Coordinates of C-alpha atoms (C1' of nucleotides) in Angstrom, one line a residue:
Chain A
M520 CA -39.6 -15.2 -3.4
T521 CA -41.8 -12.9 -1.4
L522 CA -41.2 -10.3 1.1
G523 CA -42.1 -12.2 4.2
S524 CA -43.6 -11.2 7.4
E525 CA -43.0 -8.0 9.4
D526 CA -39.9 -7.9 11.4
A527 CA -41.8 -7.5 14.6
V528 CA -41.1 -10.9 16.1
A529 CA -40.3 -10.5 19.8
R530 CA -37.8 -7.8 20.6
P531 CA -35.8 -8.5 23.7
R532 CA -37.1 -5.2 25.1
L533 CA -33.8 -3.3 25.1
G534 CA -32.7 -0.1 23.5
R535 CA -34.6 2.2 21.2
A536 CA -37.5 0.7 19.2
P537 CA -37.0 0.4 15.4
S538 CA -38.8 3.2 13.6
T539 CA -39.8 1.2 10.5
T540 CA -39.7 -2.3 9.0
H541 CA -38.1 -4.0 6.0
A542 CA -41.5 -4.4 4.4
E543 CA -42.4 -0.7 4.8
I544 CA -39.2 0.5 3.2
S545 CA -39.4 -2.2 0.5
H546 CA -42.9 -1.1 -0.4
V547 CA -42.0 2.5 -0.7
A548 CA -39.0 1.5 -2.9
L549 CA -41.1 -0.7 -5.1
T550 CA -43.6 2.1 -5.7
L551 CA -41.0 4.6 -6.6
F552 CA -39.2 2.1 -8.8
M553 CA -42.3 1.5 -10.8
E554 CA -43.2 5.1 -11.0
R555 CA -39.8 6.6 -12.1
G556 CA -37.8 3.5 -13.0
F557 CA -35.1 1.8 -11.0
D558 CA -32.1 3.8 -12.2
Q559 CA -34.0 7.2 -11.9
T560 CA -34.7 6.6 -8.3
T561 CA -32.0 7.5 -5.8
I562 CA -31.5 6.1 -2.3
D563 CA -32.1 9.6 -1.0
D564 CA -35.5 9.7 -2.8
I565 CA -36.5 6.5 -1.0
A566 CA -35.2 7.5 2.4
R567 CA -37.0 10.8 2.2
E568 CA -40.2 9.1 1.0
A569 CA -39.9 6.5 3.8
G570 CA -39.3 9.3 6.4
I571 CA -35.9 7.9 7.5
G572 CA -32.3 8.9 7.2
R573 CA -30.2 7.6 4.3
R574 CA -27.9 6.0 6.8
T575 CA -30.7 4.1 8.4
L576 CA -31.9 2.8 5.1
F577 CA -28.5 1.2 4.6
R578 CA -28.9 -0.5 8.0
Y579 CA -32.0 -2.2 6.9
F580 CA -30.8 -3.1 3.4
P581 CA -27.2 -3.7 2.4
S582 CA -27.7 -2.3 -1.1
K583 CA -30.2 -0.6 -3.4
N584 CA -30.4 -3.9 -5.3
D585 CA -31.7 -5.6 -2.2
L586 CA -34.7 -3.3 -1.7
P587 CA -37.1 -5.2 -3.9
W588 CA -36.3 -8.5 -2.2
G589 CA -37.4 -7.7 1.3
D590 CA -36.4 -10.4 3.8
F591 CA -35.4 -13.5 2.0
G592 CA -33.6 -15.6 4.5
P593 CA -36.5 -16.9 6.6
L594 CA -38.4 -18.1 3.5
L595 CA -35.4 -20.1 2.4
D596 CA -35.2 -21.7 5.8
R597 CA -38.8 -22.7 5.6
M598 CA -38.3 -24.3 2.2
R599 CA -35.3 -26.3 3.5
E600 CA -37.3 -27.5 6.4
Q601 CA -40.2 -28.5 4.3
L602 CA -38.1 -30.4 1.9
S603 CA -36.3 -32.3 4.6
G604 CA -39.5 -33.2 6.4
M605 CA -41.0 -34.5 3.2
P606 CA -42.1 -38.2 3.3
D607 CA -39.9 -40.5 1.3
D608 CA -42.7 -42.3 -0.5
I609 CA -43.4 -39.2 -2.7
P610 CA -41.5 -39.1 -6.0
M611 CA -38.7 -36.6 -6.0
M612 CA -40.0 -34.3 -8.6
E613 CA -43.3 -34.2 -6.8
Q614 CA -41.6 -33.2 -3.6
L615 CA -39.8 -30.4 -5.4
R616 CA -43.0 -29.3 -7.1
I617 CA -44.9 -29.1 -3.8
A618 CA -42.1 -27.3 -2.0
V619 CA -41.6 -24.8 -4.8
V620 CA -45.2 -24.0 -5.1
E621 CA -45.4 -23.5 -1.3
F622 CA -42.3 -21.4 -1.3
N623 CA -44.0 -19.0 -3.8
R624 CA -47.2 -18.6 -1.8
V625 CA -47.6 -15.0 -0.9
P626 CA -50.0 -13.4 1.6
E627 CA -52.9 -11.8 -0.2
E628 CA -52.1 -8.2 0.9
E629 CA -48.7 -8.6 -0.7
W630 CA -50.0 -9.5 -4.2
P631 CA -49.8 -6.1 -5.8
Y632 CA -46.3 -5.6 -4.5
H633 CA -45.3 -9.1 -5.5
R634 CA -46.1 -8.4 -9.1
R635 CA -44.1 -5.2 -9.1
R636 CA -41.3 -7.0 -7.4
M637 CA -41.0 -9.7 -9.9
E638 CA -41.5 -7.3 -12.8
L639 CA -38.5 -5.4 -11.6
L640 CA -36.4 -8.4 -10.6
L641 CA -36.8 -10.0 -14.0
H642 CA -36.6 -7.0 -16.3
V643 CA -34.2 -4.5 -14.8
P644 CA -30.7 -5.6 -15.8
T645 CA -29.0 -4.6 -12.5
L646 CA -31.6 -6.4 -10.5
L647 CA -31.6 -9.4 -12.8
A648 CA -27.9 -9.7 -12.2
H649 CA -28.1 -9.2 -8.5
S650 CA -30.8 -11.8 -8.2
T651 CA -28.2 -14.5 -9.0
L652 CA -26.8 -14.2 -5.5
R653 CA -30.3 -15.0 -4.1
Y654 CA -30.9 -17.7 -6.6
A655 CA -27.6 -19.3 -5.6
S656 CA -28.8 -20.0 -2.1
W657 CA -32.1 -21.1 -3.4
R658 CA -30.4 -23.6 -5.8
R659 CA -28.3 -24.8 -2.9
V660 CA -31.5 -25.8 -1.0
V661 CA -32.7 -27.8 -4.0
A662 CA -29.3 -29.4 -4.7
E663 CA -29.0 -30.5 -1.1
H664 CA -32.4 -32.2 -1.2
V665 CA -31.8 -33.9 -4.5
A666 CA -28.3 -35.0 -3.4
R667 CA -29.8 -36.5 -0.2
R668 CA -32.6 -38.1 -2.0
L669 CA -30.5 -39.7 -4.7
E670 CA -27.7 -40.4 -2.3
L671 CA -25.1 -38.5 -4.2
P672 CA -22.6 -35.8 -3.1
E673 CA -24.1 -32.3 -3.3
Q674 CA -21.4 -31.2 -5.7
D675 CA -22.3 -34.0 -8.1
L676 CA -23.4 -33.1 -11.6
I677 CA -27.0 -34.4 -11.2
P678 CA -28.0 -32.4 -8.1
Q679 CA -26.4 -29.3 -9.4
T680 CA -28.0 -29.6 -12.8
M681 CA -31.4 -30.4 -11.3
A682 CA -31.2 -27.3 -9.2
W683 CA -30.5 -25.2 -12.3
T684 CA -33.3 -26.9 -14.1
C685 CA -35.8 -26.1 -11.3
L686 CA -34.7 -22.5 -11.2
G687 CA -35.3 -22.3 -15.0
V688 CA -38.7 -23.8 -14.6
C689 CA -39.6 -21.3 -11.9
L690 CA -38.4 -18.3 -13.9
A691 CA -40.2 -19.5 -17.1
A692 CA -43.4 -19.7 -15.0
Y693 CA -42.8 -16.3 -13.6
E694 CA -42.2 -14.8 -17.0
K695 CA -45.5 -16.3 -18.2
W696 CA -47.3 -15.0 -15.1
L697 CA -46.0 -11.5 -15.8
D698 CA -46.9 -11.8 -19.5
D699 CA -50.5 -12.9 -19.6
G700 CA -51.5 -11.6 -16.2
A701 CA -54.6 -13.8 -15.9
A702 CA -53.4 -17.2 -14.5
P703 CA -52.5 -17.4 -10.9
L704 CA -48.8 -17.8 -10.3
L705 CA -49.0 -21.0 -8.2
D706 CA -51.1 -22.7 -10.9
L707 CA -48.5 -21.8 -13.5
L708 CA -45.7 -23.1 -11.3
D709 CA -47.5 -26.3 -10.6
E710 CA -48.3 -26.8 -14.2
A711 CA -44.8 -26.1 -15.3
F712 CA -43.4 -28.6 -12.9
R713 CA -45.9 -31.3 -13.9
L714 CA -45.1 -30.7 -17.5
I715 CA -41.3 -31.0 -17.0
D716 CA -41.8 -34.0 -14.8
E717 CA -43.8 -35.6 -17.5
R718 CA -41.6 -34.6 -20.5
I719 CA -38.1 -34.4 -19.1
D720 CA -37.5 -38.0 -19.9
T721 CA -39.1 -37.9 -23.3
K722 CA -37.9 -34.6 -24.8
V723 CA -34.4 -35.9 -25.3
V724 CA -35.8 -39.2 -26.6
Q725 CA -37.9 -37.3 -29.0
A726 CA -35.0 -35.4 -30.3
H727 CA -33.1 -38.7 -30.8
R728 CA -36.0 -40.3 -32.5
G729 CA -36.6 -37.3 -34.7
A730 CA -33.0 -37.5 -35.7
R731 CA -32.9 -41.2 -36.3
G732 CA -36.2 -41.7 -38.0
Chain B
M518 CA -16.4 -17.9 -22.5
T519 CA -13.0 -16.7 -23.5
L520 CA -11.5 -13.4 -24.3
G521 CA -11.5 -13.7 -28.0
S522 CA -9.1 -12.3 -30.6
E523 CA -7.4 -8.9 -30.6
D524 CA -9.4 -6.0 -31.8
A525 CA -7.1 -5.3 -34.7
V526 CA -9.4 -6.4 -37.5
A527 CA -9.1 -3.9 -40.3
R528 CA -9.3 -0.4 -39.1
P529 CA -10.7 1.9 -41.9
R530 CA -7.5 4.0 -41.7
L531 CA -8.9 7.2 -40.3
G532 CA -8.3 9.1 -37.2
R533 CA -5.9 8.4 -34.3
A534 CA -5.0 4.8 -33.8
P535 CA -6.2 3.0 -30.6
S536 CA -3.4 2.9 -28.0
T537 CA -4.4 -0.5 -26.6
T538 CA -6.8 -3.4 -27.0
H539 CA -9.6 -5.1 -25.0
A540 CA -7.3 -8.1 -24.5
E541 CA -4.4 -6.1 -23.1
I542 CA -6.6 -4.2 -20.6
S543 CA -8.4 -7.4 -19.6
H544 CA -5.1 -9.2 -18.9
V545 CA -3.8 -6.3 -16.8
A546 CA -7.0 -6.3 -14.8
L547 CA -7.1 -10.1 -14.4
T548 CA -3.5 -10.0 -13.0
L549 CA -4.3 -7.3 -10.6
F550 CA -7.5 -8.9 -9.5
M551 CA -5.8 -12.1 -8.7
E552 CA -2.9 -10.4 -6.9
R553 CA -5.0 -8.0 -4.7
G554 CA -8.5 -9.2 -5.0
F555 CA -11.3 -7.7 -7.1
D556 CA -12.7 -5.3 -4.5
Q557 CA -9.2 -4.1 -3.5
T558 CA -8.4 -3.1 -7.0
T559 CA -9.6 0.2 -8.2
I560 CA -10.2 1.4 -11.8
D561 CA -7.4 3.9 -11.3
D562 CA -5.0 1.1 -10.4
I563 CA -5.8 -0.8 -13.6
A564 CA -5.7 2.3 -15.8
R565 CA -2.4 3.3 -14.4
E566 CA -0.9 -0.2 -14.8
A567 CA -2.2 -0.3 -18.3
G568 CA -0.8 3.1 -19.1
I569 CA -4.0 4.6 -20.2
G570 CA -6.4 7.2 -18.7
R571 CA -9.3 6.3 -16.5
R572 CA -11.7 7.7 -19.0
T573 CA -10.2 5.7 -21.8
L574 CA -10.6 2.5 -19.9
F575 CA -14.3 3.2 -19.6
R576 CA -14.5 3.5 -23.4
Y577 CA -13.2 0.0 -23.8
F578 CA -15.2 -1.6 -21.0
P579 CA -18.6 -0.3 -19.8
S580 CA -17.9 -1.3 -16.2
K581 CA -15.4 -2.9 -13.9
N582 CA -17.4 -6.0 -13.9
D583 CA -16.9 -6.4 -17.7
L584 CA -13.1 -6.4 -17.4
P585 CA -12.6 -10.1 -16.9
W586 CA -14.9 -11.0 -19.8
G587 CA -13.0 -9.4 -22.7
D588 CA -15.0 -9.4 -25.9
F589 CA -17.9 -11.7 -25.6
G590 CA -20.1 -10.8 -28.6
P591 CA -18.2 -12.4 -31.4
L592 CA -17.9 -15.7 -29.6
L593 CA -21.7 -15.8 -29.2
D594 CA -22.2 -15.1 -32.8
R595 CA -19.9 -17.9 -33.7
M596 CA -21.8 -20.4 -31.5
R597 CA -25.1 -19.3 -33.0
E598 CA -23.8 -19.9 -36.5
Q599 CA -22.4 -23.2 -35.6
L600 CA -25.6 -24.4 -34.1
S601 CA -27.8 -23.3 -37.0
G602 CA -25.4 -24.9 -39.5
M603 CA -25.5 -28.2 -37.7
P604 CA -26.8 -31.2 -39.7
D605 CA -30.3 -32.3 -38.7
D606 CA -29.3 -36.0 -38.5
I607 CA -27.4 -35.4 -35.3
P608 CA -29.4 -35.9 -32.0
M609 CA -30.1 -32.5 -30.4
M610 CA -28.2 -33.1 -27.2
E611 CA -25.2 -34.1 -29.2
Q612 CA -25.5 -30.9 -31.3
L613 CA -25.5 -28.9 -28.1
R614 CA -22.6 -30.8 -26.6
I615 CA -20.5 -30.2 -29.7
A616 CA -21.4 -26.6 -29.9
V617 CA -20.8 -25.9 -26.2
V618 CA -17.4 -27.7 -26.3
E619 CA -16.4 -25.7 -29.3
F620 CA -17.6 -22.5 -27.7
N621 CA -15.3 -23.1 -24.8
R622 CA -12.2 -23.8 -26.8
V623 CA -9.5 -21.2 -25.9
P624 CA -6.3 -20.4 -27.8
E625 CA -3.3 -21.8 -25.9
E626 CA -1.8 -18.5 -25.1
E627 CA -5.0 -17.5 -23.3
W628 CA -5.0 -20.5 -20.9
P629 CA -3.4 -19.0 -17.9
Y630 CA -5.7 -16.0 -18.2
H631 CA -8.7 -18.1 -18.8
R632 CA -8.2 -19.9 -15.5
R633 CA -7.9 -16.6 -13.6
R634 CA -11.0 -15.3 -15.5
M635 CA -13.2 -18.2 -14.5
E636 CA -11.8 -18.3 -11.0
L637 CA -13.0 -14.7 -10.6
L638 CA -16.2 -15.0 -12.5
L639 CA -17.4 -18.0 -10.4
H640 CA -16.2 -17.0 -7.0
V641 CA -16.3 -13.2 -6.7
P642 CA -20.0 -12.3 -5.7
T643 CA -20.1 -9.1 -7.7
L644 CA -18.9 -10.9 -10.8
L645 CA -21.0 -14.0 -10.2
A646 CA -24.0 -11.7 -10.3
H647 CA -22.9 -9.6 -13.3
S648 CA -22.2 -12.8 -15.3
T649 CA -26.0 -13.4 -15.3
L650 CA -26.3 -10.8 -18.0
R651 CA -23.8 -12.6 -20.2
Y652 CA -25.3 -16.0 -19.5
A653 CA -28.7 -14.6 -20.5
S654 CA -27.6 -14.0 -24.1
W655 CA -25.8 -17.4 -24.1
R656 CA -29.0 -19.1 -22.9
R657 CA -30.9 -17.3 -25.6
V658 CA -28.7 -18.9 -28.3
V659 CA -29.4 -22.3 -26.8
A660 CA -33.1 -21.7 -26.4
E661 CA -33.3 -20.5 -30.0
H662 CA -31.8 -23.7 -31.3
V663 CA -33.8 -26.0 -29.1
A664 CA -37.0 -24.2 -30.1
R665 CA -36.2 -24.5 -33.8
R666 CA -35.2 -28.1 -33.5
L667 CA -38.2 -29.2 -31.5
E668 CA -40.5 -26.8 -33.5
L669 CA -41.7 -25.0 -30.4
P670 CA -41.9 -21.3 -29.7
E671 CA -38.7 -19.9 -28.1
Q672 CA -40.6 -18.8 -25.1
D673 CA -42.0 -22.3 -24.5
L674 CA -41.1 -24.0 -21.2
I675 CA -39.0 -26.8 -22.8
P676 CA -36.5 -24.6 -24.7
Q677 CA -36.2 -22.2 -21.8
T678 CA -35.6 -25.0 -19.3
M679 CA -33.2 -26.8 -21.6
A680 CA -31.1 -23.6 -21.8
W681 CA -31.0 -23.3 -18.0
T682 CA -30.0 -26.9 -17.8
C683 CA -27.2 -26.5 -20.3
L684 CA -25.9 -23.5 -18.4
G685 CA -26.0 -25.5 -15.2
V686 CA -24.0 -28.3 -16.8
C687 CA -21.4 -26.0 -18.1
L688 CA -21.0 -24.2 -14.8
A689 CA -20.8 -27.5 -12.9
A690 CA -18.0 -28.6 -15.3
Y691 CA -16.2 -25.3 -14.8
E692 CA -16.4 -25.6 -11.0
K693 CA -14.9 -29.1 -11.3
W694 CA -12.2 -27.8 -13.6
L695 CA -11.2 -25.1 -11.2
D696 CA -11.3 -27.6 -8.3
D697 CA -9.2 -30.5 -9.4
G698 CA -7.0 -28.6 -11.9
A699 CA -5.8 -31.6 -13.7
A700 CA -8.4 -32.6 -16.2
P701 CA -8.7 -30.4 -19.3
L702 CA -11.8 -28.2 -19.4
L703 CA -13.1 -29.4 -22.7
D704 CA -13.0 -33.1 -21.6
L705 CA -14.9 -32.2 -18.5
L706 CA -17.6 -30.4 -20.5
D707 CA -17.8 -33.2 -23.0
E708 CA -18.1 -35.7 -20.2
A709 CA -20.7 -33.7 -18.4
F710 CA -22.9 -33.4 -21.4
R711 CA -22.7 -37.1 -22.2
L712 CA -23.6 -37.9 -18.7
I713 CA -26.6 -35.7 -18.7
D714 CA -27.7 -36.9 -22.1
E715 CA -27.5 -40.4 -20.8
R716 CA -29.1 -39.9 -17.4
I717 CA -31.5 -37.1 -17.9
D718 CA -34.2 -39.4 -18.9
T719 CA -33.5 -42.0 -16.1
K720 CA -32.8 -39.9 -13.1
V721 CA -36.4 -38.9 -12.6
V722 CA -37.5 -42.5 -13.3
Q723 CA -35.0 -43.7 -10.7
A724 CA -36.5 -41.3 -8.2
H725 CA -39.9 -42.6 -9.0
R726 CA -38.8 -46.2 -8.8
G727 CA -37.0 -45.6 -5.6
A728 CA -40.1 -44.1 -4.2
R729 CA -42.5 -46.7 -5.4
G730 CA -40.4 -49.8 -4.8
Chain C
dG978 C1' 6.1 19.5 -46.1
dA979 C1' 1.8 22.0 -44.8
dC980 C1' -3.1 21.3 -44.2
dA981 C1' -7.5 19.2 -43.4
dC982 C1' -10.2 15.6 -41.6
dT983 C1' -11.3 12.3 -38.2
dA984 C1' -11.1 9.3 -34.3
dA985 C1' -8.9 8.1 -30.0
dT986 C1' -7.3 10.1 -25.8
dG987 C1' -7.2 12.1 -21.2
dA988 C1' -8.3 15.8 -17.9
dC989 C1' -12.0 17.8 -15.2
dA990 C1' -16.2 18.1 -12.9
dC991 C1' -20.2 15.9 -11.3
dT992 C1' -23.7 12.3 -9.5
dC993 C1' -24.7 8.6 -6.8
dA994 C1' -23.9 4.1 -4.1
dG995 C1' -22.0 2.5 -0.1
dT996 C1' -19.0 2.9 4.5
dG997 C1' -16.9 4.5 8.9
dC998 C1' -17.5 7.4 12.6
dC999 C1' -19.8 9.5 16.3
dG1000 C1' -22.9 12.2 18.8
dT1001 C1' -28.1 12.0 19.6
dT1002 C1' -32.6 9.9 20.7
dG1003 C1' -35.9 7.3 23.0
dG1004 C1' -37.9 3.1 25.1
dG1005 C1' -37.4 -0.3 29.0
dA1006 C1' -35.6 -1.6 33.5
dA1007 C1' -33.8 -0.5 38.1
Chain D
dT1499 C1' -35.5 9.8 37.7
dT1500 C1' -31.6 7.7 36.2
dC1501 C1' -29.1 4.2 33.7
dC1502 C1' -28.5 1.3 29.8
dC1503 C1' -28.5 0.3 25.1
dA1504 C1' -30.0 -0.2 20.5
dA1505 C1' -31.7 2.5 16.8
dC1506 C1' -31.1 6.7 14.5
dG1507 C1' -29.2 10.3 11.5
dG1508 C1' -25.6 13.6 10.1
dC1509 C1' -21.0 14.1 8.1
dA1510 C1' -17.2 13.1 5.6
dC1511 C1' -14.9 10.0 2.6
dT1512 C1' -14.0 6.4 -1.2
dG1513 C1' -14.8 4.6 -5.6
dA1514 C1' -17.7 3.6 -9.9
dG1515 C1' -19.5 5.6 -13.8
dT1516 C1' -20.9 9.8 -17.1
dG1517 C1' -20.9 14.2 -19.8
dT1518 C1' -18.0 17.6 -21.8
dC1519 C1' -14.3 19.3 -24.2
dA1520 C1' -9.8 20.4 -25.6
dT1521 C1' -5.7 17.8 -27.3
dT1522 C1' -3.3 14.4 -29.9
dA1523 C1' -2.0 11.6 -33.7
dG1524 C1' -2.8 8.9 -37.6
dT1525 C1' -4.4 9.3 -43.0
dG1526 C1' -5.1 11.5 -47.3
dT1527 C1' -4.6 15.7 -50.1
dC1528 C1' -2.5 19.6 -52.2

DNA sequence: GACACTAATGACACTCAGTGCCGTTGGGAA
DNA sequence: TTCCCAACGGCACTGAGTGTCATTAGTGTC
């Protein structure tokens, strides 16, 4: 859930060079969004501030809602690879915990932007809604892994529900991170997954017991 | 997750009478969306077909994305009441199952529309995204109940995660319902909740055992 | 039946997101 | 230098959503 690296990978030396990067535009947008609010910032404001044409901005990002996200695809690929390369002798929940924590690791220079990013994504209704589409591909990665691991079809109830649960855990950890501001994100995520791993099989039992006793 | 009753409750007999209802507009919209596709249907198309002005349509629904939903608020209130009035001697997961099944009960005359509605909400990206905002209030109701029941703060990890899990279960059941088309929705929901209730405490253990053994 | 009150309606104008089109720009290769 | 090609940016257009305001149509009163 971070912005990812610059786009400068290895251009096949042909045609005019790009005049900017996803990261640069995203940073400008994040700053303006935090200053004026998401709805009060127009695409023209951002384009002007970034020193590019409005039309160009829409070539980098398909919509205003995508601006805070930066470049999401590569991160997802990395997580998929990491999960599929995970040794089988690790318990599933632990695999998921490790992969999720790793997925959320952000280069230090991105930290201030990452906080703004998540602040916006979780609290601006429009962005909250749009995020669903990103989360859907993320959940897919989790569901795939769980399905493979438990030898079930991906569409089965267990992998699907597990993916939703993982997403919920992550978002709860993010909320906490934004709230108290002191604890490092990765610690919170790690802790949350351990807690769920430990309690997920007892919380329902507790409820039963509480009801029966 | 249905459209709910007509708006004709008990108008305080003053001023001009409304010329239509949420349900009526929603039905017109659902029909057009299914015929031409969501993106290919404009607000003007719907207003014209419903025989009202474009401006009037926006007084009934705040956005195009809200058209399939109808009137959601009252349903949510009903579920909240039902959960809070639930006897304590019923296990929590069973309480949730009953409330969720009841929440999804739809009057028979709504059935054909309900199918279109869910088809759209789950498969049109824009609507899928927008639904998040509705789901958020739904999750809140679940989280509130779980928190009260387990005597935890609502913001705690367990209630939050439980709410996400319930949402995931519901959506998985809905997907299945749309897919095979034969089984009644309420049966699928009931079945899914029972399955999760039964397996949620073993699935992780299975994974552990599978890994260790 | 005329009048007053009030709420719903619809027409108009406006902002802004997003798209298609097309001529321009500038870096690398021949 | 010239050619090639991708990135750029301007322009015009569609469609969602909003603010404003005059009009319409019920209800109660005289």
